[in-house]
Amino acid sequence: MRSSTKQTLATFTLGKILYNEGRLDDAQLFLKTAIEQAKLFGSRLHEEEASILLDQVTAKILLNLANNKNQALKIMIGLVILALMGLTGISLLVYYQLKKVRIREALVQEKYQHLDSINKRLFEDAQIKEKYIGYFFKIISGYILKLEKIKRNTERKLKVQDYDELLKLAGEINIKKERDDLFYTFDNIFVKLFPNFVKSFNALLNTEDQIWPKDHEILNTNLRVFALMRLGINDSQTIADILETSISTIYTYKNRIKSKSLVDGNDFYRVIMDIKFGGM
């Protein structure tokens, strides 16, 4: 009986020491052994003491397991957060890189459109100059032939001193008709190159301020001023010389129409230049 009691007590005591040292798995093993020994030898007191301590050990083991799981969960959550932060950083980096690429693409597209606009304008100017040069070369050739004929007739009549015929010859030169013919040729070529010019020009004005050619006209002086500007002739003195009027009259025409325009004054001339070239 003494031996059995000592054996049960020794196993219980060892389990308790191991519990206090934190060696819970070993303590659990010895306490279970102590309970079995107490049951074998009928020692109810030692069985109850060992069972109580075993419950405490088991509870602490379960608590440690729960803490370990919580710690593992925290680590996992931390890793997930770090992964999300990494993904967020990468996403932001990709976003800003894409934004830079889009900005560069927009700049390239803008430059391309600008160059395309310049190329179209150059092509348009080349066509306009080509057609006007062709027409006016033909007109100038006609004037040269007329001058040559007048020169021969004048020389012939001077040789015979036929002054009456010279005066008659001079009287046949109708400067007004020649000027009207020149304007008619200019107007006719211009409306072929810019068939919508008159309509587009008047769209910039209120109905009561619009300028329409009369039935016998293709263009009038007001329209010719802006037609010359559309051709790239912006110098008022040059326009005045072409239309054989004063520079003050040209300024008056420009300012009066500009002041009545439906668009902002600073944009008026730009809109005039944007009237589409229609070809021939």
PDB file of N, CA and C in Angstrom, residues 128 131-132 135-136 139 184-194 279-280:
ATOM      1  N   ILE A 128      -3.694  76.360-105.163  1.00  0.00           N
ATOM      2  CA  ILE A 128      -4.206  77.702-105.447  1.00  0.00           C
ATOM      3  C   ILE A 128      -3.225  78.470-106.324  1.00  0.00           C
ATOM      4  N   LYS A 131      -3.110  77.111-109.937  1.00  0.00           N
ATOM      5  CA  LYS A 131      -4.269  77.453-110.769  1.00  0.00           C
ATOM      6  C   LYS A 131      -4.279  78.947-111.099  1.00  0.00           C
ATOM      7  N   TYR A 132      -3.973  79.793-110.090  1.00  0.00           N
ATOM      8  CA  TYR A 132      -3.947  81.232-110.355  1.00  0.00           C
ATOM      9  C   TYR A 132      -2.816  81.605-111.300  1.00  0.00           C
ATOM     10  N   TYR A 135      -3.945  80.730-114.806  1.00  0.00           N
ATOM     11  CA  TYR A 135      -4.936  81.652-115.352  1.00  0.00           C
ATOM     12  C   TYR A 135      -4.321  83.013-115.670  1.00  0.00           C
ATOM     13  N   PHE A 136      -3.565  83.531-114.726  1.00  0.00           N
ATOM     14  CA  PHE A 136      -3.042  84.878-114.945  1.00  0.00           C
ATOM     15  C   PHE A 136      -1.877  84.903-115.935  1.00  0.00           C
ATOM     16  N   ILE A 139      -3.781  85.366-118.992  1.00  0.00           N
ATOM     17  CA  ILE A 139      -4.256  86.758-119.122  1.00  0.00           C
ATOM     18  C   ILE A 139      -3.106  87.684-119.499  1.00  0.00           C
ATOM     19  N   TYR A 184     -13.408  90.308-113.047  1.00  0.00           N
ATOM     20  CA  TYR A 184     -14.299  89.209-113.399  1.00  0.00           C
ATOM     21  C   TYR A 184     -13.513  87.894-113.449  1.00  0.00           C
ATOM     22  N   THR A 185     -12.324  87.951-114.029  1.00  0.00           N
ATOM     23  CA  THR A 185     -11.481  86.745-114.101  1.00  0.00           C
ATOM     24  C   THR A 185     -11.083  86.289-112.704  1.00  0.00           C
ATOM     25  N   PHE A 186     -10.672  87.263-111.870  1.00  0.00           N
ATOM     26  CA  PHE A 186     -10.293  86.927-110.484  1.00  0.00           C
ATOM     27  C   PHE A 186     -11.470  86.296-109.751  1.00  0.00           C
ATOM     28  N   ASP A 187     -12.648  86.932-109.849  1.00  0.00           N
ATOM     29  CA  ASP A 187     -13.832  86.422-109.152  1.00  0.00           C
ATOM     30  C   ASP A 187     -14.187  85.020-109.625  1.00  0.00           C
ATOM     31  N   ASN A 188     -14.151  84.832-110.919  1.00  0.00           N
ATOM     32  CA  ASN A 188     -14.544  83.560-111.504  1.00  0.00           C
ATOM     33  C   ASN A 188     -13.616  82.427-111.044  1.00  0.00           C
ATOM     34  N   ILE A 189     -12.309  82.694-111.030  1.00  0.00           N
ATOM     35  CA  ILE A 189     -11.350  81.678-110.584  1.00  0.00           C
ATOM     36  C   ILE A 189     -11.524  81.409-109.093  1.00  0.00           C
ATOM     37  N   PHE A 190     -11.726  82.482-108.326  1.00  0.00           N
ATOM     38  CA  PHE A 190     -11.798  82.333-106.872  1.00  0.00           C
ATOM     39  C   PHE A 190     -12.987  81.470-106.463  1.00  0.00           C
ATOM     40  N   VAL A 191     -14.164  81.721-107.030  1.00  0.00           N
ATOM     41  CA  VAL A 191     -15.342  80.950-106.616  1.00  0.00           C
ATOM     42  C   VAL A 191     -15.254  79.493-107.092  1.00  0.00           C
ATOM     43  N   LYS A 192     -14.429  79.243-108.120  1.00  0.00           N
ATOM     44  CA  LYS A 192     -14.203  77.852-108.515  1.00  0.00           C
ATOM     45  C   LYS A 192     -13.295  77.156-107.503  1.00  0.00           C
ATOM     46  N   LEU A 193     -12.327  77.907-106.976  1.00  0.00           N
ATOM     47  CA  LEU A 193     -11.436  77.351-105.958  1.00  0.00           C
ATOM     48  C   LEU A 193     -12.125  77.247-104.597  1.00  0.00           C
ATOM     49  N   PHE A 194     -12.989  78.217-104.301  1.00  0.00           N
ATOM     50  CA  PHE A 194     -13.699  78.250-103.004  1.00  0.00           C
ATOM     51  C   PHE A 194     -15.196  78.411-103.266  1.00  0.00           C
ATOM     52  N   GLY A 279     -11.240  73.078-104.569  1.00  0.00           N
ATOM     53  CA  GLY A 279     -10.643  72.572-105.806  1.00  0.00           C
ATOM     54  C   GLY A 279     -11.354  73.123-107.027  1.00  0.00           C
ATOM     55  N   MET A 280     -11.192  72.460-108.092  1.00  0.00           N
ATOM     56  CA  MET A 280     -11.770  72.921-109.338  1.00  0.00           C
ATOM     57  C   MET A 280     -12.724  71.840-109.871  1.00  0.00           C
TER      58      MET A 280
END
